[in-house]
Each structure stands twice: as C-alpha cells, then as structure tokens.
XYZ file of C-alpha atoms in Angstrom:
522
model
C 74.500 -50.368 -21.796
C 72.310 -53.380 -22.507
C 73.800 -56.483 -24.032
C 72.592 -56.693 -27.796
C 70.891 -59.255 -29.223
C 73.729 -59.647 -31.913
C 76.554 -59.482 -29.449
C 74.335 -62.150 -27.103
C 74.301 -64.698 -30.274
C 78.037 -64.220 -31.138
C 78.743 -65.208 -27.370
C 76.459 -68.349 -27.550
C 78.384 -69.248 -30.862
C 81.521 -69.353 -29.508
C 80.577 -71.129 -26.416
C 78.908 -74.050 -28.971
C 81.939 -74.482 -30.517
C 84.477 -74.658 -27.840
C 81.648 -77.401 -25.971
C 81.729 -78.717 -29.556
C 85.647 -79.102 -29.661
C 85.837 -80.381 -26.167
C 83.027 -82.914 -26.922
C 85.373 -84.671 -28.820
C 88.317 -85.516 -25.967
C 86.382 -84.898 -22.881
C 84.009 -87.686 -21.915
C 80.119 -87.133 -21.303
C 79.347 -83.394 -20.238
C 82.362 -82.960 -17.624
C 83.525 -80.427 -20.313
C 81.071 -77.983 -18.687
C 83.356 -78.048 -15.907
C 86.339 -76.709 -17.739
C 84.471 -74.244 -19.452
C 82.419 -72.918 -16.709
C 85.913 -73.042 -14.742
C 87.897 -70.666 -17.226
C 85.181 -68.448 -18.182
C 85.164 -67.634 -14.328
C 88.704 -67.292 -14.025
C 88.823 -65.178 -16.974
C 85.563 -62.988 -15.124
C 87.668 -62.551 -11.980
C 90.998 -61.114 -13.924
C 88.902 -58.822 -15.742
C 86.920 -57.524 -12.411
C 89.999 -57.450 -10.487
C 91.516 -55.513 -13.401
C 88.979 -53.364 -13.891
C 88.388 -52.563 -10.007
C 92.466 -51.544 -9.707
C 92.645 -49.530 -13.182
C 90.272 -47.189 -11.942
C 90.788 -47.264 -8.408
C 94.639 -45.758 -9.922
C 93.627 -43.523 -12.729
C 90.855 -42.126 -10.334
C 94.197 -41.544 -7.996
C 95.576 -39.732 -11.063
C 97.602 -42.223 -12.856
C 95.480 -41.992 -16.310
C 97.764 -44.850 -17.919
C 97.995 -47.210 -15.228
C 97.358 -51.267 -16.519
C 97.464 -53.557 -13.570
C 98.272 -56.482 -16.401
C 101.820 -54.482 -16.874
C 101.998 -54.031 -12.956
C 105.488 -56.156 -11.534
C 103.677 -58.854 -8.759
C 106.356 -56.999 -6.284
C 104.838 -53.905 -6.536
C 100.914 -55.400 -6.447
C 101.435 -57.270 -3.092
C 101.276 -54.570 -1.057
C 97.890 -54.135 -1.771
C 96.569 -57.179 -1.459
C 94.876 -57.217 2.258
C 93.078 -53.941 0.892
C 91.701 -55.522 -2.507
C 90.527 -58.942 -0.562
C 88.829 -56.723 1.838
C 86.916 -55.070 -0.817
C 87.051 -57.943 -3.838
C 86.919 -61.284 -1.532
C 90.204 -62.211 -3.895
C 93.563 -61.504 -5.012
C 95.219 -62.124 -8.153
C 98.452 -61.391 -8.995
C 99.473 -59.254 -12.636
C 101.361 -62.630 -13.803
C 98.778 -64.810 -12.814
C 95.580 -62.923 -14.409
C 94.035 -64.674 -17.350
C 94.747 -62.422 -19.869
C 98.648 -62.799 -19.406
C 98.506 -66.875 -18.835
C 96.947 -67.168 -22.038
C 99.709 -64.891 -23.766
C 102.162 -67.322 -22.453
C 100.098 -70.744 -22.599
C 101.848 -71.888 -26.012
C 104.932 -71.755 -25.336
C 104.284 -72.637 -21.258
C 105.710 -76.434 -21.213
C 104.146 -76.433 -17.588
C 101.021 -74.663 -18.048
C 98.586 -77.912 -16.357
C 101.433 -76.958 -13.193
C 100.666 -73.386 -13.852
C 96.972 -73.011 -13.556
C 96.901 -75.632 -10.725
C 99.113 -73.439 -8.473
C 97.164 -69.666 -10.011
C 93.887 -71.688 -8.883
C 95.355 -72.482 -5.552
C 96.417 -69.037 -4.814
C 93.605 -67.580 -5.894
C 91.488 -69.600 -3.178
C 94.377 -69.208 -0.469
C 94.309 -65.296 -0.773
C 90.974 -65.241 1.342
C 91.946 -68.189 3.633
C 91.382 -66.242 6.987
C 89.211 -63.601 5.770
C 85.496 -63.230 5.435
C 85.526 -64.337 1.875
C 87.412 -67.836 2.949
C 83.955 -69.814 2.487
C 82.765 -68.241 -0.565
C 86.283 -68.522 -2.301
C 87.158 -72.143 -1.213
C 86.703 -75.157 -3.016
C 85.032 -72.688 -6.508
C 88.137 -74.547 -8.832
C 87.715 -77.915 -7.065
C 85.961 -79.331 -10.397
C 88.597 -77.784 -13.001
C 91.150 -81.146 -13.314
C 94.293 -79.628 -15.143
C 96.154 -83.015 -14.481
C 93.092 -85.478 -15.415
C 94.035 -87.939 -18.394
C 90.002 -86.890 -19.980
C 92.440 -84.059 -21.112
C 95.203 -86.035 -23.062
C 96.908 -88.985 -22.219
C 100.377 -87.085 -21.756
C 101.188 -83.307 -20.159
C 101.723 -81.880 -23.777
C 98.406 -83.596 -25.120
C 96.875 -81.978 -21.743
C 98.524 -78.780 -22.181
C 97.524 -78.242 -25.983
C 93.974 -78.847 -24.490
C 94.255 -76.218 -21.702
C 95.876 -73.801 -24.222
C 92.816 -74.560 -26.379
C 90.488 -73.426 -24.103
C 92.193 -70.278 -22.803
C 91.671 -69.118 -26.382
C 88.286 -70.131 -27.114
C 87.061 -68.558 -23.649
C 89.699 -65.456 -24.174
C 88.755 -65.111 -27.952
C 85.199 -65.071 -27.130
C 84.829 -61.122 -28.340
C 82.532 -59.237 -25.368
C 82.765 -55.443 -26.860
C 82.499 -52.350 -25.041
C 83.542 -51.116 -21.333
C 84.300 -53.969 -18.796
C 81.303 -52.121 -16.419
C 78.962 -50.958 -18.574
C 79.054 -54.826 -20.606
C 80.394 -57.319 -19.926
C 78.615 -58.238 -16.724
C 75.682 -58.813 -18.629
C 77.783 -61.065 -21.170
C 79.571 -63.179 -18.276
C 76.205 -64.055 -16.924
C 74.237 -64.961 -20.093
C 77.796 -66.936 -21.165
C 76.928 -69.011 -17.620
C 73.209 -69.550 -17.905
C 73.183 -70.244 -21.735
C 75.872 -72.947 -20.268
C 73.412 -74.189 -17.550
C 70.752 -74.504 -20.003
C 72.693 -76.500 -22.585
C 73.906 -79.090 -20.074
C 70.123 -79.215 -18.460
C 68.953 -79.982 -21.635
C 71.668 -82.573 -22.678
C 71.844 -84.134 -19.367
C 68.180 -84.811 -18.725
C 66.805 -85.489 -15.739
C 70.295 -84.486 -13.951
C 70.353 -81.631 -15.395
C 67.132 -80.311 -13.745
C 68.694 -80.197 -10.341
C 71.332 -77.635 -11.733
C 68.444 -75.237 -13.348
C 65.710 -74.152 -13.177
C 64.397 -72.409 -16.538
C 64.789 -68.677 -16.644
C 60.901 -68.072 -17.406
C 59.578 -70.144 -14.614
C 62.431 -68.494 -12.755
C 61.201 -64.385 -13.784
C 57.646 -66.166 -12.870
C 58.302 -66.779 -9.043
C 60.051 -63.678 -8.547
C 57.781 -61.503 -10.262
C 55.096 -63.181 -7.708
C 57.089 -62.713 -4.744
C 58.523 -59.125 -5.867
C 54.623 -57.975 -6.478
C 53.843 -54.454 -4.853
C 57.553 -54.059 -3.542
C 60.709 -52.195 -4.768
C 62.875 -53.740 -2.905
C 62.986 -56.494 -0.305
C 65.390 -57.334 2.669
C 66.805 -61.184 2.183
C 66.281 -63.836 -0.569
C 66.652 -67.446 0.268
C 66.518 -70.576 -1.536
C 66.699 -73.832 0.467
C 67.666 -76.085 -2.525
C 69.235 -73.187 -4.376
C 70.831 -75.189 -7.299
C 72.936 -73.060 -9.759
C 71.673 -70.214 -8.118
C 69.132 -69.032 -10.830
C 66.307 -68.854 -8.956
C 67.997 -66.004 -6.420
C 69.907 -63.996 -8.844
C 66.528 -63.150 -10.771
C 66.067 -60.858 -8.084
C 68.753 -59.074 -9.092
C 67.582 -59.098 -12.663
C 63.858 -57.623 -11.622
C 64.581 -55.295 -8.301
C 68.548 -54.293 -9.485
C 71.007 -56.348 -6.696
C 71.191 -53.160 -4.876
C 67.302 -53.556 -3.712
C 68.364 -57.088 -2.330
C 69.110 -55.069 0.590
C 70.631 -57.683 2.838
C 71.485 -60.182 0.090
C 70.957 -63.652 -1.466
C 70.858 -66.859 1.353
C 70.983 -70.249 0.138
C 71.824 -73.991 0.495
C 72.151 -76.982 -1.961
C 73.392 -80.699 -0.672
C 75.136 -81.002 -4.073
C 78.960 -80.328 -3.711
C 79.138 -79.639 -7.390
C 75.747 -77.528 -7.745
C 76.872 -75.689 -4.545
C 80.517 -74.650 -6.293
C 78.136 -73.843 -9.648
C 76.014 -71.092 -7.313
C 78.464 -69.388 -5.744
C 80.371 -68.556 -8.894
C 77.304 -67.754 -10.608
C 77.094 -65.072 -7.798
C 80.792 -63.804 -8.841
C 79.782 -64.060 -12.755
C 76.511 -62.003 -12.022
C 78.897 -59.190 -10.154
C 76.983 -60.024 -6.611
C 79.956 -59.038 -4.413
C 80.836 -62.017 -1.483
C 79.714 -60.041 1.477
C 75.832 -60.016 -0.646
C 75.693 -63.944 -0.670
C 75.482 -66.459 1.916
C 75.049 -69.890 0.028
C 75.914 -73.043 2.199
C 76.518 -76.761 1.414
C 74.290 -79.636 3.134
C 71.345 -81.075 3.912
C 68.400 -77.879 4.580
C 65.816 -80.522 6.000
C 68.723 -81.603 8.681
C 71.066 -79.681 8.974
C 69.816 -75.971 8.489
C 72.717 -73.226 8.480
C 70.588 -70.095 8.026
C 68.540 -70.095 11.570
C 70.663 -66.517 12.356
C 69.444 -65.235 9.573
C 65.298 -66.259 9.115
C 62.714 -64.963 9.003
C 63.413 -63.865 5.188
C 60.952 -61.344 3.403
C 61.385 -63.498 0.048
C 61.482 -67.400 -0.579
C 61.781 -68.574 -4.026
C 62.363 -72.184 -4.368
C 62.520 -75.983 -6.939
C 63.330 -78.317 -4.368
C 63.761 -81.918 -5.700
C 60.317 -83.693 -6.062
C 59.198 -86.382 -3.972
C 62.757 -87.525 -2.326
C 63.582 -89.758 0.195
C 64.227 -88.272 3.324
C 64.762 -89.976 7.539
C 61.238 -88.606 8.220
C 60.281 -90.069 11.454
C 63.212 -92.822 11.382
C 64.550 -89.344 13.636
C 62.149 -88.950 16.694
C 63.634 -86.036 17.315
C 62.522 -84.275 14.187
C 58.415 -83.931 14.981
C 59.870 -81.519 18.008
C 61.933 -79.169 15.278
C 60.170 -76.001 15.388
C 60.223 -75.632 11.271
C 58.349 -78.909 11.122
C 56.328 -79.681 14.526
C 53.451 -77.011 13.923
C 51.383 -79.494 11.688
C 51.363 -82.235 14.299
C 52.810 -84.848 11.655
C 56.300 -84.846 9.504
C 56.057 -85.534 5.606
C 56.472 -89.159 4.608
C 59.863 -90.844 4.430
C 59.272 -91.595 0.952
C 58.499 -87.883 -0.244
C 60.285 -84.974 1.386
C 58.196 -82.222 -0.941
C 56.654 -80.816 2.045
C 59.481 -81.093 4.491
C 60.765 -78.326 2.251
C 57.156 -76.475 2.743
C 57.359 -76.552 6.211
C 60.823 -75.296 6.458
C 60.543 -72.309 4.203
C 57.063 -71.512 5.586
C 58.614 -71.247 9.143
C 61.133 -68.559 7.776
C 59.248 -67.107 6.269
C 58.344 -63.850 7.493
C 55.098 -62.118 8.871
C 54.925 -60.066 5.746
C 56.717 -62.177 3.599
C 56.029 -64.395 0.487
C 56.934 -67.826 -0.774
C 56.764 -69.152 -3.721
C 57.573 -73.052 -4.535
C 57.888 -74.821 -7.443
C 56.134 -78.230 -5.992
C 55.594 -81.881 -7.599
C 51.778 -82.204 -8.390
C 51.126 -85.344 -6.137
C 51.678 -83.223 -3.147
C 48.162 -81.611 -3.805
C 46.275 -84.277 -3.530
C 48.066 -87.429 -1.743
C 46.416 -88.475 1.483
C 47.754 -89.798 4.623
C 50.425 -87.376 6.441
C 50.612 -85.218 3.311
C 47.339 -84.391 3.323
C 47.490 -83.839 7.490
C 49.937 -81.537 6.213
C 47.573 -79.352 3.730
C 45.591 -79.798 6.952
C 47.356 -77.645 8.847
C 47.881 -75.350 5.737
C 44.713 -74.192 5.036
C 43.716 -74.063 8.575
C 46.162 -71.544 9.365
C 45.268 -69.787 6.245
C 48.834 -70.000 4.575
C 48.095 -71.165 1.612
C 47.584 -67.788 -1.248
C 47.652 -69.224 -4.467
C 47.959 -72.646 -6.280
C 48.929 -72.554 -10.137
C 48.762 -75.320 -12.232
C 51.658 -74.923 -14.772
C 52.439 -76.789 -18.376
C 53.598 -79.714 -18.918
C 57.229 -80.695 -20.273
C 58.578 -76.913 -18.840
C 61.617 -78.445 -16.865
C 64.631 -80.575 -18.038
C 64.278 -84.461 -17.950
C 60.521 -84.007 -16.459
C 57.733 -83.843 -18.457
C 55.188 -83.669 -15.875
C 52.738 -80.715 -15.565
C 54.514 -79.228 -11.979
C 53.082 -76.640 -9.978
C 53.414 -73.762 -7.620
C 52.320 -72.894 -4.016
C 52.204 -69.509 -3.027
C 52.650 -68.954 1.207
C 51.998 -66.198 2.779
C 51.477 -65.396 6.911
C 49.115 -62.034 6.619
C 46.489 -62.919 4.394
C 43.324 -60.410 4.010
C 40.886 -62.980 3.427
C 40.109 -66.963 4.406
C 40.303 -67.941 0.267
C 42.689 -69.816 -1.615
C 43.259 -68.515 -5.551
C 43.386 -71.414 -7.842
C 44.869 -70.797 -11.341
C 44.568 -73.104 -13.882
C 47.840 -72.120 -16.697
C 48.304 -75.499 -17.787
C 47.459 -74.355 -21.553
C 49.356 -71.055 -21.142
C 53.151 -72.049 -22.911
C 54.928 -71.472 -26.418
C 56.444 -74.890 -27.817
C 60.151 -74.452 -28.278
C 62.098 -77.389 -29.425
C 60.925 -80.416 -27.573
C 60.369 -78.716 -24.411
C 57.387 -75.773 -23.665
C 58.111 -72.530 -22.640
C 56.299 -70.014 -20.984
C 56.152 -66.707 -23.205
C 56.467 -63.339 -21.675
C 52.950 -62.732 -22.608
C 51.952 -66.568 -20.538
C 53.874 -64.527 -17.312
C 52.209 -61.724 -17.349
C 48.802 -63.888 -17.578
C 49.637 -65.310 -14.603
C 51.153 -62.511 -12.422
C 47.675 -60.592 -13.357
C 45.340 -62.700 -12.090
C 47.211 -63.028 -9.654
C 47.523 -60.106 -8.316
C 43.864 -58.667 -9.199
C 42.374 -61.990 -7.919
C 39.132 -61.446 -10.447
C 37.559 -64.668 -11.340
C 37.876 -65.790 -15.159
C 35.729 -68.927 -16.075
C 38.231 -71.800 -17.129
C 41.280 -69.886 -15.721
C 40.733 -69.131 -11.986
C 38.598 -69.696 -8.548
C 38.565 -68.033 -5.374
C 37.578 -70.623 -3.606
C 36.362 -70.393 0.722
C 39.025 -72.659 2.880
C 35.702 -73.933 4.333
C 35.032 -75.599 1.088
C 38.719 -77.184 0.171
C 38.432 -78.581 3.895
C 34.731 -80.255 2.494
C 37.063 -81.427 0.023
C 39.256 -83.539 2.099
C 42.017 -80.694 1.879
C 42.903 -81.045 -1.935
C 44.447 -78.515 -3.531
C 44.365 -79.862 -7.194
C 43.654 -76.793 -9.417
C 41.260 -79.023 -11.896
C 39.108 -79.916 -8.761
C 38.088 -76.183 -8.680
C 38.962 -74.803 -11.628
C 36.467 -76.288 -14.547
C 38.302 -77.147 -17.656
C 36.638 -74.949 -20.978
C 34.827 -77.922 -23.371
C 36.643 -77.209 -26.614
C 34.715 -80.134 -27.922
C 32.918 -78.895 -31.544
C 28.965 -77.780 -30.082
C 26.166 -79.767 -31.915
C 23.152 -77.836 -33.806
C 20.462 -79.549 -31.985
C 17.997 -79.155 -34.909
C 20.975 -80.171 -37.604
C 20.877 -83.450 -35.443
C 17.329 -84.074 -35.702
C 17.306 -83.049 -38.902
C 20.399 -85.781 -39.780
C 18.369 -88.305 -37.319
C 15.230 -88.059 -39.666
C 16.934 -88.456 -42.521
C 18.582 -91.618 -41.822
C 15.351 -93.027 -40.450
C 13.947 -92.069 -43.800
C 16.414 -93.691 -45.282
C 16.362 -97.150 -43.577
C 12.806 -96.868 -43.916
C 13.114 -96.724 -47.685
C 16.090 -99.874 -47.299
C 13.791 -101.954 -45.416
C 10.474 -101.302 -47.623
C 13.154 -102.306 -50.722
C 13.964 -104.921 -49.103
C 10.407 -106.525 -48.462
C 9.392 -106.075 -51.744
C 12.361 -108.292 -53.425
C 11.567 -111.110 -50.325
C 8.103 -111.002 -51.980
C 9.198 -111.547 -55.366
C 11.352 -114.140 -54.723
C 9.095 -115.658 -52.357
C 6.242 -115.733 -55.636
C 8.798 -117.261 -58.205
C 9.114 -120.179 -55.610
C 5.284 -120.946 -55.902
C-alpha cells in the first residue's frame, strides 16, 4: 500500500516539531543526530519485530508478540536472526518497551548507551560486523548539549522517545511503514541541507536531480547488476534505484564510499531505513581517489554520482598515481587544485563495457584548459563522452551555480556527443529551483530519442568539439532562443520618419524666432 499524501504530511509535522523542541537545548543542527539516531532504532525494533511475529505465527503460534517474549527465551535464536537480519535485539531492549519505561527509568542515558552497544556487538564476528559498527557512534546520551545534569539529560531522551514513538505511521508494519521510515529520513536530510547550507550539500543530493540520473542510467533496462557511488553521501543517489527498478532488480546490490565518517554512518542506515537488507549494500569509508575498496567488485553496470566540486586532492605530489590504471589512460592526472575529474576517471574505469555513468559535475570542468582539458582530450577521443546537460541554477543546497551532468558510456553507436541545454527547465520552490516531473521527463526524452530541437539540443561530430579545443560547454553548441521583443521593421521606419519630421518642424521653429529677434535688434 502506498504511503498517502495525508499520512506523508502528518509524519513531516511531527518530525518539525520534535527538530523544533530540540532546537531549543541542542546547539546548531547536531539535533539531527538524535533524531535520525532514534527514528532508526525505533525502525530496527519494529523490523526485527515484525520479521519474528511472523516467522512464529507462520510456525502456528497466531498470538505470538516478540515485545512480551522473556530475553531468556529469545537468545537462543539469536545466531539465526543475525544471519538473516544482520542484528539482534533483545524483547527488553526494543524501542517500543524502553520508551514504556523511559519516565520512570532514573538511568535511561546508561540504558540506551549499553541497548546501542549491544545492538552493534551482536554482529561483531559476522558478515554484518561492518555494516552494523560504528551506525550509533553520533547519538551522545551522556553529552551536556542534552542537559547539564543526568535527569535534565534523561527528561530530554525521554522526550524524544515519544516524539519519534508518537509519530502515528498507520497500517501493517510491511505493507507501510517502510515507505514512512524512509520519507521520515530524507524529509530529515533535506531540512538539514537546506538549513546547513553549503554543508549540507555534501549530505544530499535533491531527490529530483537524484530520479534524473537514475532514470538516465536505468533507460532501456529492467533491472541492472551493481550500483555504485564513489562519493555516495547519505546514500540518496543509490537507493533511487530501488525507488525506479524495485531493490529486488538491483540484482547484486548498492556499492559505495564517502570519506565523511558522519555521512558514511548517515548511508548505511539510510540503507536499513529503506529495508535494503546488509548482505545488498557494500558502502565503505575513505578516500575513493586513494584508497579505492571496491576493485573486487568493478566493473559496475550503473554509476550514479555528486562528487564534491573542484577539491583539493595530492594529484601528482604522488608519482605513483599517473601509473594507477583508473587514472593513467589519459596520459595526465587532474590538477591538484580540482579533483572533479579524478572522480571521472575513476568511475569511467569501472565502469562497464555496457554500462552507464552519470555525474553530477561542477561547470568549470567543461571548459578549463591545461590538464583538464588533456583530460576531455582523451574523452572524446575514445568516444566516452554520451551526453552533456546543462542544468538550472540554484538546484543544490548552499550552491547556486548552474551544475551539470556528464553522461559516460564505453559502447557508443555513433562518434557524436548530445548536448542539452535545460538550464530554463525548473519550477521555483522557496528560494531554491526545482526540477518538476514534467522538466525530467524533458530531459530523459531527448535524451533518449536524440532528435535535435533548436534552443534545446545538438548532436554535435567529436571531430568538431576537438576543432573546438575539446570544450564541452553546452552554450558553445547549443544556441540560446532570443526572447528579446522582434522589431516591425516598417513600424521603425515609420517611428524614424516621424521624428525626423518632427525635428525638422523644431529646427524650422526655431530659425524663424532667431530671425525675429535678430530684426528687432536692427
């Protein structure tokens, strides 16, 4: 059953308020932290709950509750339900029956410290041990941004257990609340991207732009083997290929790596909140450019990626790096000063034969010169570049530049680039644009028929962006429409002769009073 619209705006209402409440003890936006912590650990009671009550009534126990269940009696199974969950929780420790006790729980900051713990160590030596560790590392029970004493902190904690646990998501746990858990997260994402500014951008990447690159990369397929995002962020990116295929047509499941400690803990429970199971994800933390952890698993049939725009990176301060086989193809590494295409050459080598790519890229990497442009060399040489869009401006969090996206792809029919110009295609929402579902499917049209429409699109021969010095600017091929007001040619004329007329008149008036004063001086 679909999430409503209704129930979706009741969720979002209670999430305001409890950020709202928080707001007012927690400094800045680490609040998002204790949410986003709670609303997961209520999602994994409720899908561990769920999982056991029907694994039992299926067994023919029609009244079984795993929240009555004695923790004697539950421990038994727990190798079986880490096997099959990634997790364990006990009956005492699942949110439902903490919250029941949080008021009159003198030690409840003690008691979700040690639940959080446990719930981490029950995969410690299993396959789930890297997915599970470190996901409650940013939820501070103890800190003092909480209350300056235990009971101030523990009225705070008790707080928020009821906000999250009153926040009503109706129906059956499998048929609903899924949906609800994962719109609760991104409608969190969102706020704090748009509070937090520029920060904020490297945590998400807008749901619209997201549907856009997987709607390009999904074109003509059903389902596709691996998805991987280099600089994977919250995650958003990947799970929209759950969203459009169904997380079952992922067949091999969602790769990806982030540097950020705290954006890497953010993905991989946005994995749990969107039901993807821990043997379907793979998402590392480090550096992708140096440090790569996904070389068993490339080539990948889909890459979908917004890596950070023009970033600092060792470049060729590391001799060894022009010999990596991801980046020593184009002869030349991307400048220290601007990693953007470090990140093209990476995902372009996994990229596989059949494959496609889609990045979200900072404009400047179009049309720099020097080893960027040695670069684009190499790109359209090879014939890997598809498709360059020019998006809107002021689409992303804390950047108001007009960004846009590179298409790659290894098996290319024909020695053209597609140029699409969508920079007037958005909806204003707020202060930011948007891009409506109607602006998508624009874009995903063209670019999949590939017709030509003046003022929105060229096909344009490789031969003639290498006359061009290799610049893949959309406005150098695409010409913008001239919405200036057109002129009546004969209206002008017309207008021209009359105001000659009429300084012709002005003058001859003017003569004849020179004259008259001239005479009365005689």
């Amino acid at each position: 059953m679909a999430t409503s619209t209704q129930q979706k705006q009741e969720l979002f209402k209670a999430i305001w308020a409890t950020a709202e409440d928080l707001r007012n003890s927690v400094d800045g936006w680490d609040f998002k932290s204790y949410i986003l912590g709670i609303l997961f650990y209520r999602f994994i009671s409720e899908n561990i709950t769920s999982y056991i009550n029907k694994m039992q009534r299926d067994a023919g126990f029609p009244d079984f509750d795993y929240t009555a269940f004695s923790d004697e009696e539950a421990a038994g199974a727990k190798p079986d339900i880490v096997r099959e969950k990634g997790f364990f929780i006990l009956p005492s420790q699942l949110f439902c029956n903490v919250r029941n006790r949080a008021k009159t729980d003198p030690n409840l900051n003690v008691t979700l410290s040690e639940i959080f713990k446990a719930i981490e160590a029950s995969a410690v030596g299993t396959e789930s041990e890297d997915d599970l560790k470190g996901l409650f590392a940013d939820i501070d029970v103890n800190s003092n941004k909480l209350g300056g004493t235990v009971e101030k902190r523990n009225e705070q904690l008790t707080k928020i257990l009821n906000n999250i646990g009153g926040i009503n998501l109706k129906g059956d746990y499998e048929d609903n609340q899924i949906d609800l858990f994962g719109d609760a997260y991104e409608y969190l994402m969102a706020m704090y991207a748009s509070n937090a500014g520029k920060s904020g951008g490297e945590y998400y990447t807008p749901q619209e732009v997201s549907e856009l690159l997987a709607r390009i990369v999904t074109h003509n397929r059903q389902w596709v083997n691996k998805v991987y995002d280099p600089a994977c962020g919250s995650g958003s990116l990947l799970l929209k290929f759950a969203k459009i295929l169904g997380a079952a047509n992922v067949k091999h499941g969602f790769f990806g790596q982030e540097l950020n400690i705290t954006t890497y803990n953010l993905c991989r429970i946005n994995m749990f909140l969107h039901n993807i199971n821990y043997n379907k994800f793979d998402i590392r933390n480090g550096d992708t450019l140096l440090e790569p952890y996904h070389w068993d698993e490339e080539p990948f049939d889909a890459i979908v990626s917004n890596p950070p725009y023009s970033t600092k990176w060792v470049g060729d301060d590391n001799p060894l790096l022009i010999n990596d086989p991801r980046f020593a193809p184009a002869g030349v590494l991307a400048p220290k000063s601007k990693s953007d295409l470090a990140f093209t050459m990476h995902m372009l080598s996994w990229l596989s034969t059949e494959g496609t790519a889609a990045i979200v890229e900072f404009p400047g990497v179009l049309y720099r010169g020097g080893k960027e442009q040695k670069i684009r060399q190499y790109l359209i040489e090879n014939n890997y570049v598809d498709t360059v869009i020019q998006l809107p401006p002021n689409l992303f969090f804390g950047v108001t530049i007009a960004t846009c996206i590179i298409v790659l792809k290894k098996s290319k029919k024909e020695n053209k680039t597609l140029f699409i110009d969508a920079s007037n295609l958005f909806v204003h929402e707020g202060n930011k644009n948007k891009l409506s579902p109607e602006n998508i499917d624009a874009i995903v049209d063209e670019y999949a028929d590939r017709n030509v429409v003046p003022h929105f699109s060229a096909l344009v021969d490789n031969a003639a962006i290498a006359e061009n010095g290799y610049n893949l600017s959309v406005s150098s091929y695409v010409e913008a429409e001239d919405t200036r007001p057109q002129t009546d040619i004969r209206e002008l004329n017309a207008r021209i002769a009359r105001i000659v007329e009429h300084e012709n008149r002005l003058r001859a008036e003017i003569d004849a009073i020179i004259r008259e004063l001239e005479a009365q001086t005689i």
